[in-house]
């Protein structure tokens, strides 16, 4: 013997179909609101406004990389992630023209808002350069770039996980 339920006498809030009709549109509104919140509060670091200009600069960057390779350039980088102190020692297999300052770039792989740029000053007559960045260096994938304007560039990718000190040997 089957028991039939008379849906006409059941209040609307006890009907499962009503809740299913309410649930899915409500879920879409909540998900849409969350998506808008995330889009507003995060950076779109991968989007470049002047992509054409960036594309034209790639040839110059390739020349910098070639020159550092021809010179046999190496850099030893010691970075204290807590204090932000950076010490870079340069050496090359050929004659190296040491400038009074070089540029140090710490570039996050996906979030450009975390990128840091600083000028490193030469320490006396040595091939060492010293400077500071804003600590701490957060966990993630990074690229270090050391650039002598108009001459050469060294770069190296690395991953950090709460590192206090980052020691690297960057070769061209």
C-alpha atoms as a printed R data frame, in Angstrom:
    type eleno elety resid chain resno      x      y       z
1   ATOM     1    CA   UNK     A     1  0.000  0.000   0.000
2   ATOM     2    CA   UNK     A     2  1.534  3.334  -1.011
3   ATOM     3    CA   UNK     A     3  1.014  6.528   0.821
4   ATOM     4    CA   UNK     A     4  0.411  9.601  -1.349
5   ATOM     5    CA   UNK     A     5  1.368 12.990  -0.005
6   ATOM     6    CA   UNK     A     6 -1.054 15.733  -0.691
7   ATOM     7    CA   UNK     A     7  1.215 18.620  -1.718
8   ATOM     8    CA   UNK     A     8 -1.663 21.064  -1.769
9   ATOM     9    CA   UNK     A     9 -1.976 20.974   2.013
10  ATOM    10    CA   UNK     A    10  1.801 21.248   2.747
11  ATOM    11    CA   UNK     A    11  3.186 24.751   3.483
12  ATOM    12    CA   UNK     A    12  5.536 26.097   0.781
13  ATOM    13    CA   UNK     A    13  8.674 26.049   2.983
14  ATOM    14    CA   UNK     A    14  8.302 22.296   3.504
15  ATOM    15    CA   UNK     A    15  8.317 21.608  -0.220
16  ATOM    16    CA   UNK     A    16 11.837 20.479  -1.338
17  ATOM    17    CA   UNK     A    17 11.368 21.803  -4.892
18  ATOM    18    CA   UNK     A    18 10.977 25.353  -3.589
19  ATOM    19    CA   UNK     A    19 14.292 25.136  -1.740
20  ATOM    20    CA   UNK     A    20 16.031 23.740  -4.821
21  ATOM    21    CA   UNK     A    21 14.711 26.640  -6.903
22  ATOM    22    CA   UNK     A    22 15.955 29.108  -4.262
23  ATOM    23    CA   UNK     A    23 19.323 27.387  -3.633
24  ATOM    24    CA   UNK     A    24 20.925 27.513  -7.098
25  ATOM    25    CA   UNK     A    25 20.273 31.197  -7.883
26  ATOM    26    CA   UNK     A    26 21.408 32.087  -4.342
27  ATOM    27    CA   UNK     A    27 24.590 30.079  -4.853
28  ATOM    28    CA   UNK     A    28 25.247 31.940  -8.116
29  ATOM    29    CA   UNK     A    29 24.836 35.315  -6.378
30  ATOM    30    CA   UNK     A    30 27.229 34.345  -3.560
31  ATOM    31    CA   UNK     A    31 29.825 32.974  -6.006
32  ATOM    32    CA   UNK     A    32 29.545 36.090  -8.187
33  ATOM    33    CA   UNK     A    33 30.006 38.360  -5.181
34  ATOM    34    CA   UNK     A    34 33.066 36.376  -4.068
35  ATOM    35    CA   UNK     A    35 34.543 36.582  -7.573
36  ATOM    36    CA   UNK     A    36 34.060 40.359  -7.700
37  ATOM    37    CA   UNK     A    37 35.640 40.717  -4.249
38  ATOM    38    CA   UNK     A    38 38.688 38.674  -5.319
39  ATOM    39    CA   UNK     A    39 39.032 40.605  -8.594
40  ATOM    40    CA   UNK     A    40 38.979 43.962  -6.822
41  ATOM    41    CA   UNK     A    41 41.373 43.040  -4.022
42  ATOM    42    CA   UNK     A    42 44.091 41.184  -5.964
43  ATOM    43    CA   UNK     A    43 46.652 42.477  -8.401
44  ATOM    44    CA   UNK     A    44 46.590 41.781 -12.104
45  ATOM    45    CA   UNK     A    45 50.372 41.710 -12.297
46  ATOM    46    CA   UNK     A    46 50.518 39.609 -15.453
47  ATOM    47    CA   UNK     A    47 48.741 42.259 -17.542
48  ATOM    48    CA   UNK     A    48 51.054 44.764 -19.251
49  ATOM    49    CA   UNK     A    49 49.638 47.987 -20.668
50  ATOM    50    CA   UNK     A    50 52.449 48.738 -23.099
51  ATOM    51    CA   UNK     A    51 53.000 45.255 -24.530
52  ATOM    52    CA   UNK     A    52 54.307 46.595 -27.866
53  ATOM    53    CA   UNK     A    53 56.988 48.685 -26.197
54  ATOM    54    CA   UNK     A    54 57.971 45.739 -23.983
55  ATOM    55    CA   UNK     A    55 58.267 43.550 -27.069
56  ATOM    56    CA   UNK     A    56 60.681 45.979 -28.704
57  ATOM    57    CA   UNK     A    57 62.914 46.042 -25.620
58  ATOM    58    CA   UNK     A    58 63.520 42.288 -25.717
59  ATOM    59    CA   UNK     A    59 66.355 42.636 -28.267
60  ATOM    60    CA   UNK     A    60 68.259 44.956 -25.938
61  ATOM    61    CA   UNK     A    61 67.824 42.536 -23.037
62  ATOM    62    CA   UNK     A    62 69.108 39.649 -25.176
63  ATOM    63    CA   UNK     A    63 72.224 41.719 -25.954
64  ATOM    64    CA   UNK     A    64 72.816 42.310 -22.233
65  ATOM    65    CA   UNK     A    65 72.591 38.562 -21.591
66  ATOM    66    CA   UNK     A    66 75.005 37.803 -24.458
67  ATOM    67    CA   UNK     A    67 77.522 40.311 -23.166
68  ATOM    68    CA   UNK     A    68 77.497 38.833 -19.658
69  ATOM    69    CA   UNK     A    69 78.056 35.376 -21.154
70  ATOM    70    CA   UNK     A    70 80.978 36.635 -23.285
71  ATOM    71    CA   UNK     A    71 82.564 38.191 -20.180
72  ATOM    72    CA   UNK     A    72 82.140 34.967 -18.169
73  ATOM    73    CA   UNK     A    73 80.423 37.018 -15.511
74  ATOM    74    CA   UNK     A    74 79.450 35.500 -12.153
75  ATOM    75    CA   UNK     A    75 77.795 36.998  -9.115
76  ATOM    76    CA   UNK     A    76 77.663 35.693  -5.580
77  ATOM    77    CA   UNK     A    77 74.530 37.007  -3.882
78  ATOM    78    CA   UNK     A    78 74.001 36.987  -0.125
79  ATOM    79    CA   UNK     A    79 70.572 38.263   0.907
80  ATOM    80    CA   UNK     A    80 69.369 38.496   4.480
81  ATOM    81    CA   UNK     A    81 65.592 38.124   4.193
82  ATOM    82    CA   UNK     A    82 64.959 39.538   7.682
83  ATOM    83    CA   UNK     A    83 67.016 42.738   7.475
84  ATOM    84    CA   UNK     A    84 66.839 43.189   3.697
85  ATOM    85    CA   UNK     A    85 70.606 43.575   3.358
86  ATOM    86    CA   UNK     A    86 72.069 42.498   0.003
87  ATOM    87    CA   UNK     A    87 75.721 41.834  -0.746
88  ATOM    88    CA   UNK     A    88 76.733 41.049  -4.340
89  ATOM    89    CA   UNK     A    89 80.284 40.049  -5.332
90  ATOM    90    CA   UNK     A    90 81.120 40.092  -9.037
91  ATOM    91    CA   UNK     A    91 83.846 38.271 -10.933
92  ATOM    92    CA   UNK     A    92 84.522 37.719 -14.624
93  ATOM    93    CA   UNK     A    93 86.935 35.800 -16.827
94  ATOM    94    CA   UNK     A    94 87.647 38.971 -18.847
95  ATOM    95    CA   UNK     A    95 88.299 42.567 -17.821
96  ATOM    96    CA   UNK     A    96 85.291 43.838 -15.891
97  ATOM    97    CA   UNK     A    97 84.440 47.532 -15.889
98  ATOM    98    CA   UNK     A    98 83.086 48.137 -12.395
99  ATOM    99    CA   UNK     A    99 80.654 51.009 -12.109
100 ATOM   100    CA   UNK     A   100 79.890 52.820  -8.869
101 ATOM   101    CA   UNK     A   101 76.319 51.460  -8.858
102 ATOM   102    CA   UNK     A   102 74.402 48.507 -10.274
103 ATOM   103    CA   UNK     A   103 70.687 47.734 -10.239
104 ATOM   104    CA   UNK     A   104 69.298 44.830  -8.235
105 ATOM   105    CA   UNK     A   105 65.808 43.603  -9.059
106 ATOM   106    CA   UNK     A   106 63.892 41.052  -7.018
107 ATOM   107    CA   UNK     A   107 60.964 40.041  -9.226
108 ATOM   108    CA   UNK     A   108 58.086 37.837  -8.096
109 ATOM   109    CA   UNK     A   109 57.085 35.421 -10.872
110 ATOM   110    CA   UNK     A   110 53.347 36.210 -10.820
111 ATOM   111    CA   UNK     A   111 52.660 39.191  -8.542
112 ATOM   112    CA   UNK     A   112 54.301 42.382  -9.778
113 ATOM   113    CA   UNK     A   113 53.151 44.270  -6.693
114 ATOM   114    CA   UNK     A   114 55.788 42.377  -4.695
115 ATOM   115    CA   UNK     A   115 58.663 43.301  -7.046
116 ATOM   116    CA   UNK     A   116 61.508 45.289  -5.520
117 ATOM   117    CA   UNK     A   117 64.159 47.390  -7.217
118 ATOM   118    CA   UNK     A   118 67.175 48.942  -5.565
119 ATOM   119    CA   UNK     A   119 70.522 50.419  -6.451
120 ATOM   120    CA   UNK     A   120 73.547 48.675  -5.008
121 ATOM   121    CA   UNK     A   121 76.584 50.840  -4.261
122 ATOM   122    CA   UNK     A   122 80.139 49.678  -4.710
123 ATOM   123    CA   UNK     A   123 82.060 48.935  -1.508
124 ATOM   124    CA   UNK     A   124 85.428 50.713  -1.826
125 ATOM   125    CA   UNK     A   125 87.590 49.426  -4.692
126 ATOM   126    CA   UNK     A   126 86.392 45.846  -4.347
127 ATOM   127    CA   UNK     A   127 84.051 44.076  -6.787
128 ATOM   128    CA   UNK     A   128 81.426 44.009  -4.016
129 ATOM   129    CA   UNK     A   129 78.167 45.923  -4.005
130 ATOM   130    CA   UNK     A   130 75.857 46.525  -1.065
131 ATOM   131    CA   UNK     A   131 72.278 47.712  -0.679
132 ATOM   132    CA   UNK     A   132 68.925 47.063   0.960
133 ATOM   133    CA   UNK     A   133 65.457 45.882   0.012
134 ATOM   134    CA   UNK     A   134 62.281 45.931   2.065
135 ATOM   135    CA   UNK     A   135 62.014 42.769   4.201
136 ATOM   136    CA   UNK     A   136 60.615 40.183   4.478
137 ATOM   137    CA   UNK     A   137 60.891 38.194   1.265
138 ATOM   138    CA   UNK     A   138 57.741 36.096   1.195
139 ATOM   139    CA   UNK     A   139 57.554 32.465   0.177
140 ATOM   140    CA   UNK     A   140 57.272 31.874  -3.556
141 ATOM   141    CA   UNK     A   141 59.053 31.774  -6.893
142 ATOM   142    CA   UNK     A   142 61.320 34.728  -7.602
143 ATOM   143    CA   UNK     A   143 63.824 35.986 -10.162
144 ATOM   144    CA   UNK     A   144 66.930 37.948  -9.201
145 ATOM   145    CA   UNK     A   145 68.258 40.317 -11.866
146 ATOM   146    CA   UNK     A   146 71.530 42.202 -11.524
147 ATOM   147    CA   UNK     A   147 71.955 44.862 -14.190
148 ATOM   148    CA   UNK     A   148 74.755 47.230 -15.130
149 ATOM   149    CA   UNK     A   149 72.999 49.858 -17.225
150 ATOM   150    CA   UNK     A   150 74.036 49.673 -20.849
151 ATOM   151    CA   UNK     A   151 76.409 46.755 -20.304
152 ATOM   152    CA   UNK     A   152 75.227 43.405 -18.991
153 ATOM   153    CA   UNK     A   153 72.585 41.534 -17.032
154 ATOM   154    CA   UNK     A   154 72.622 38.420 -14.841
155 ATOM   155    CA   UNK     A   155 69.467 36.648 -13.769
156 ATOM   156    CA   UNK     A   156 68.524 33.556 -11.821
157 ATOM   157    CA   UNK     A   157 65.238 31.988 -10.780
158 ATOM   158    CA   UNK     A   158 64.816 30.617  -7.277
159 ATOM   159    CA   UNK     A   159 62.160 29.437  -4.852
160 ATOM   160    CA   UNK     A   160 62.112 30.485  -1.232
161 ATOM   161    CA   UNK     A   161 60.304 28.992   1.734
162 ATOM   162    CA   UNK     A   162 60.706 31.281   4.728
163 ATOM   163    CA   UNK     A   163 64.433 31.557   4.080
164 ATOM   164    CA   UNK     A   164 66.380 33.749   6.464
165 ATOM   165    CA   UNK     A   165 69.375 33.989   4.147
166 ATOM   166    CA   UNK     A   166 69.500 33.421   0.423
167 ATOM   167    CA   UNK     A   167 72.944 32.556  -0.962
168 ATOM   168    CA   UNK     A   168 73.271 32.196  -4.715
169 ATOM   169    CA   UNK     A   169 75.920 31.736  -7.339
170 ATOM   170    CA   UNK     A   170 74.569 33.353 -10.505
171 ATOM   171    CA   UNK     A   171 76.366 32.558 -13.744
172 ATOM   172    CA   UNK     A   172 75.686 33.902 -17.200
